[in-house]
Amino acid sequence: MSQNQKRKQKLNKPARRGYCVFTVEKNGEKSLPPPPSPPDPRSAIRFDIKSDEDIVYQSNYKFNIKIEVLINNSTKSRCSKNNEKNGTKNAPRRQNAWILYRRDKSMNKEFEGLTTAIVSLKIREMWEKEPWEVKELFSALSRLAEKRHIEQYGKNYRYQPVHMKKPIALPIILPIALQKTSYHQ
């Protein structure tokens, strides 16, 4: 082999620095992969990205419930009381941002003595008026709650609703004394 052929052979080998670039030869011609697309000029590059823990624990938001209590599932719900009473371990649903916000706000003293329907309506209006920073805070909180849920109940959780069976409508049977004996009167 000549020295030129050896040099060409070395140039064709990919560099071994943790990654490899593949080239495809078709009819003796090399085709290179397409270059990466340029970044979108309309989107901002954020360098201040924080972890969910940083967002939640470094916020100035005044929670009505301690954060640790909020991201854990309720111990006062019907589901948890039934689990405790029956000794079962049915996993509750994961808490989303709205549920966590509602749970936190419902502990406010202004909602004492109101029905849950009225409380939900008022809190929904409050949620709609909240700035995106608060919604992002509760989204980060919901991701923390999801991590906690996975620790407690496993990764394979899937919500399986239990639908109540509708009672079968039975025909009304009147006592014999009330039934007409003759239809031709």
PDB file of C-alpha atoms in Angstrom, residues 10-124:
ATOM      1  CA  LYS A  10      -6.849   7.341   8.113  1.00  0.00           C
ATOM      2  CA  LEU A  11      -8.962  10.293   6.974  1.00  0.00           C
ATOM      3  CA  ASN A  12     -11.984   8.063   6.351  1.00  0.00           C
ATOM      4  CA  LYS A  13     -11.999   6.687   9.905  1.00  0.00           C
ATOM      5  CA  PRO A  14     -14.303   8.531  12.334  1.00  0.00           C
ATOM      6  CA  ALA A  15     -12.775  10.252  15.335  1.00  0.00           C
ATOM      7  CA  ARG A  16     -13.229   8.393  18.622  1.00  0.00           C
ATOM      8  CA  ARG A  17     -14.045  11.131  21.096  1.00  0.00           C
ATOM      9  CA  GLY A  18     -17.234   9.867  22.742  1.00  0.00           C
ATOM     10  CA  TYR A  19     -19.345  10.042  19.617  1.00  0.00           C
ATOM     11  CA  CYS A  20     -19.200   8.844  16.067  1.00  0.00           C
ATOM     12  CA  VAL A  21     -20.353  10.465  12.838  1.00  0.00           C
ATOM     13  CA  PHE A  22     -21.537   8.043  10.214  1.00  0.00           C
ATOM     14  CA  THR A  23     -21.112   8.568   6.522  1.00  0.00           C
ATOM     15  CA  VAL A  24     -22.969   6.638   3.889  1.00  0.00           C
ATOM     16  CA  GLU A  25     -21.376   5.758   0.600  1.00  0.00           C
ATOM     17  CA  LYS A  26     -23.606   5.374  -2.397  1.00  0.00           C
ATOM     18  CA  ASN A  27     -21.966   4.462  -5.688  1.00  0.00           C
ATOM     19  CA  GLY A  28     -18.602   5.496  -4.295  1.00  0.00           C
ATOM     20  CA  GLU A  29     -19.813   8.987  -3.286  1.00  0.00           C
ATOM     21  CA  LYS A  30     -19.985  10.045   0.349  1.00  0.00           C
ATOM     22  CA  SER A  31     -23.164  11.709   1.555  1.00  0.00           C
ATOM     23  CA  LEU A  32     -22.888  13.719   4.731  1.00  0.00           C
ATOM     24  CA  PRO A  33     -25.727  14.142   7.212  1.00  0.00           C
ATOM     25  CA  PRO A  34     -27.626  17.412   6.835  1.00  0.00           C
ATOM     26  CA  PRO A  35     -26.390  20.269   9.006  1.00  0.00           C
ATOM     27  CA  PRO A  36     -28.439  21.084  12.109  1.00  0.00           C
ATOM     28  CA  SER A  37     -31.207  23.597  11.586  1.00  0.00           C
ATOM     29  CA  PRO A  38     -30.487  27.126  12.812  1.00  0.00           C
ATOM     30  CA  PRO A  39     -32.104  28.208  16.082  1.00  0.00           C
ATOM     31  CA  ASP A  40     -35.501  29.850  15.920  1.00  0.00           C
ATOM     32  CA  PRO A  41     -34.942  33.623  16.155  1.00  0.00           C
ATOM     33  CA  ARG A  42     -38.416  34.099  17.679  1.00  0.00           C
ATOM     34  CA  SER A  43     -37.695  31.929  20.733  1.00  0.00           C
ATOM     35  CA  ALA A  44     -35.591  33.098  23.623  1.00  0.00           C
ATOM     36  CA  ILE A  45     -32.699  31.103  24.979  1.00  0.00           C
ATOM     37  CA  ARG A  46     -33.094  30.915  28.729  1.00  0.00           C
ATOM     38  CA  PHE A  47     -30.019  30.676  30.909  1.00  0.00           C
ATOM     39  CA  ASP A  48     -31.906  31.085  34.169  1.00  0.00           C
ATOM     40  CA  ILE A  49     -33.557  27.660  34.132  1.00  0.00           C
ATOM     41  CA  LYS A  50     -34.065  26.400  37.676  1.00  0.00           C
ATOM     42  CA  SER A  51     -34.985  23.011  39.044  1.00  0.00           C
ATOM     43  CA  ASP A  52     -38.485  22.459  40.398  1.00  0.00           C
ATOM     44  CA  GLU A  53     -37.112  22.459  43.942  1.00  0.00           C
ATOM     45  CA  ASP A  54     -35.454  25.844  43.359  1.00  0.00           C
ATOM     46  CA  ILE A  55     -38.643  27.313  41.899  1.00  0.00           C
ATOM     47  CA  VAL A  56     -40.766  26.130  44.824  1.00  0.00           C
ATOM     48  CA  TYR A  57     -38.458  26.650  47.797  1.00  0.00           C
ATOM     49  CA  GLN A  58     -36.991  29.983  46.624  1.00  0.00           C
ATOM     50  CA  SER A  59     -40.322  31.600  45.780  1.00  0.00           C
ATOM     51  CA  ASN A  60     -41.791  34.465  47.792  1.00  0.00           C
ATOM     52  CA  TYR A  61     -45.305  33.037  47.487  1.00  0.00           C
ATOM     53  CA  LYS A  62     -47.126  32.741  50.808  1.00  0.00           C
ATOM     54  CA  PHE A  63     -48.532  29.217  51.057  1.00  0.00           C
ATOM     55  CA  ASN A  64     -51.406  28.473  53.446  1.00  0.00           C
ATOM     56  CA  ILE A  65     -50.158  24.897  53.956  1.00  0.00           C
ATOM     57  CA  LYS A  66     -46.579  23.701  54.410  1.00  0.00           C
ATOM     58  CA  ILE A  67     -45.062  22.626  51.091  1.00  0.00           C
ATOM     59  CA  GLU A  68     -44.280  19.103  52.327  1.00  0.00           C
ATOM     60  CA  VAL A  69     -47.890  18.601  53.418  1.00  0.00           C
ATOM     61  CA  LEU A  70     -49.161  20.007  50.136  1.00  0.00           C
ATOM     62  CA  ILE A  71     -47.170  17.701  47.841  1.00  0.00           C
ATOM     63  CA  ASN A  72     -48.131  14.618  49.843  1.00  0.00           C
ATOM     64  CA  ASN A  73     -51.543  13.111  49.216  1.00  0.00           C
ATOM     65  CA  SER A  74     -54.323  14.008  51.596  1.00  0.00           C
ATOM     66  CA  THR A  75     -54.895  11.809  54.639  1.00  0.00           C
ATOM     67  CA  LYS A  76     -58.426  13.149  55.131  1.00  0.00           C
ATOM     68  CA  SER A  77     -59.962  12.201  51.773  1.00  0.00           C
ATOM     69  CA  ARG A  78     -62.553   9.454  51.350  1.00  0.00           C
ATOM     70  CA  CYS A  79     -60.061   7.323  49.422  1.00  0.00           C
ATOM     71  CA  SER A  80     -57.378   7.484  52.132  1.00  0.00           C
ATOM     72  CA  LYS A  81     -59.898   6.830  54.919  1.00  0.00           C
ATOM     73  CA  ASN A  82     -61.251   3.771  53.062  1.00  0.00           C
ATOM     74  CA  ASN A  83     -57.691   2.524  52.503  1.00  0.00           C
ATOM     75  CA  GLU A  84     -56.957   2.931  56.205  1.00  0.00           C
ATOM     76  CA  LYS A  85     -60.201   1.281  57.304  1.00  0.00           C
ATOM     77  CA  ASN A  86     -60.015  -1.672  54.879  1.00  0.00           C
ATOM     78  CA  GLY A  87     -56.252  -2.112  55.002  1.00  0.00           C
ATOM     79  CA  THR A  88     -55.990  -1.682  51.216  1.00  0.00           C
ATOM     80  CA  LYS A  89     -53.522   0.471  49.355  1.00  0.00           C
ATOM     81  CA  ASN A  90     -55.373   1.948  46.383  1.00  0.00           C
ATOM     82  CA  ALA A  91     -53.261   4.721  44.937  1.00  0.00           C
ATOM     83  CA  PRO A  92     -54.939   8.137  44.834  1.00  0.00           C
ATOM     84  CA  ARG A  93     -54.811  10.264  41.709  1.00  0.00           C
ATOM     85  CA  ARG A  94     -51.773  12.434  41.141  1.00  0.00           C
ATOM     86  CA  GLN A  95     -52.253  16.090  42.026  1.00  0.00           C
ATOM     87  CA  ASN A  96     -52.054  18.608  39.196  1.00  0.00           C
ATOM     88  CA  ALA A  97     -51.307  22.335  39.506  1.00  0.00           C
ATOM     89  CA  TRP A  98     -54.975  23.322  39.842  1.00  0.00           C
ATOM     90  CA  ILE A  99     -55.680  20.731  42.555  1.00  0.00           C
ATOM     91  CA  LEU A 100     -52.654  21.890  44.558  1.00  0.00           C
ATOM     92  CA  TYR A 101     -53.666  25.543  44.159  1.00  0.00           C
ATOM     93  CA  ARG A 102     -57.234  24.774  45.231  1.00  0.00           C
ATOM     94  CA  ARG A 103     -56.033  22.695  48.167  1.00  0.00           C
ATOM     95  CA  ASP A 104     -53.758  25.503  49.328  1.00  0.00           C
ATOM     96  CA  LYS A 105     -56.303  28.300  48.851  1.00  0.00           C
ATOM     97  CA  SER A 106     -59.189  26.390  50.449  1.00  0.00           C
ATOM     98  CA  MET A 107     -57.356  26.581  53.785  1.00  0.00           C
ATOM     99  CA  ASN A 108     -57.842  30.350  53.750  1.00  0.00           C
ATOM    100  CA  LYS A 109     -60.089  31.630  56.543  1.00  0.00           C
ATOM    101  CA  GLU A 110     -62.348  33.450  54.079  1.00  0.00           C
ATOM    102  CA  PHE A 111     -63.683  30.071  52.875  1.00  0.00           C
ATOM    103  CA  GLU A 112     -64.698  28.729  56.290  1.00  0.00           C
ATOM    104  CA  GLY A 113     -68.324  27.614  56.402  1.00  0.00           C
ATOM    105  CA  LEU A 114     -68.835  27.738  52.615  1.00  0.00           C
ATOM    106  CA  THR A 115     -69.832  24.741  50.516  1.00  0.00           C
ATOM    107  CA  THR A 116     -67.166  23.127  48.351  1.00  0.00           C
ATOM    108  CA  ALA A 117     -69.044  24.176  45.203  1.00  0.00           C
ATOM    109  CA  ILE A 118     -68.851  27.864  46.139  1.00  0.00           C
ATOM    110  CA  VAL A 119     -65.238  27.514  47.276  1.00  0.00           C
ATOM    111  CA  SER A 120     -64.297  25.920  43.944  1.00  0.00           C
ATOM    112  CA  LEU A 121     -66.001  28.699  41.969  1.00  0.00           C
ATOM    113  CA  LYS A 122     -64.230  31.445  43.910  1.00  0.00           C
ATOM    114  CA  ILE A 123     -60.854  29.717  43.717  1.00  0.00           C
ATOM    115  CA  ARG A 124     -61.323  29.130  39.978  1.00  0.00           C
TER     116      ARG A 124
END
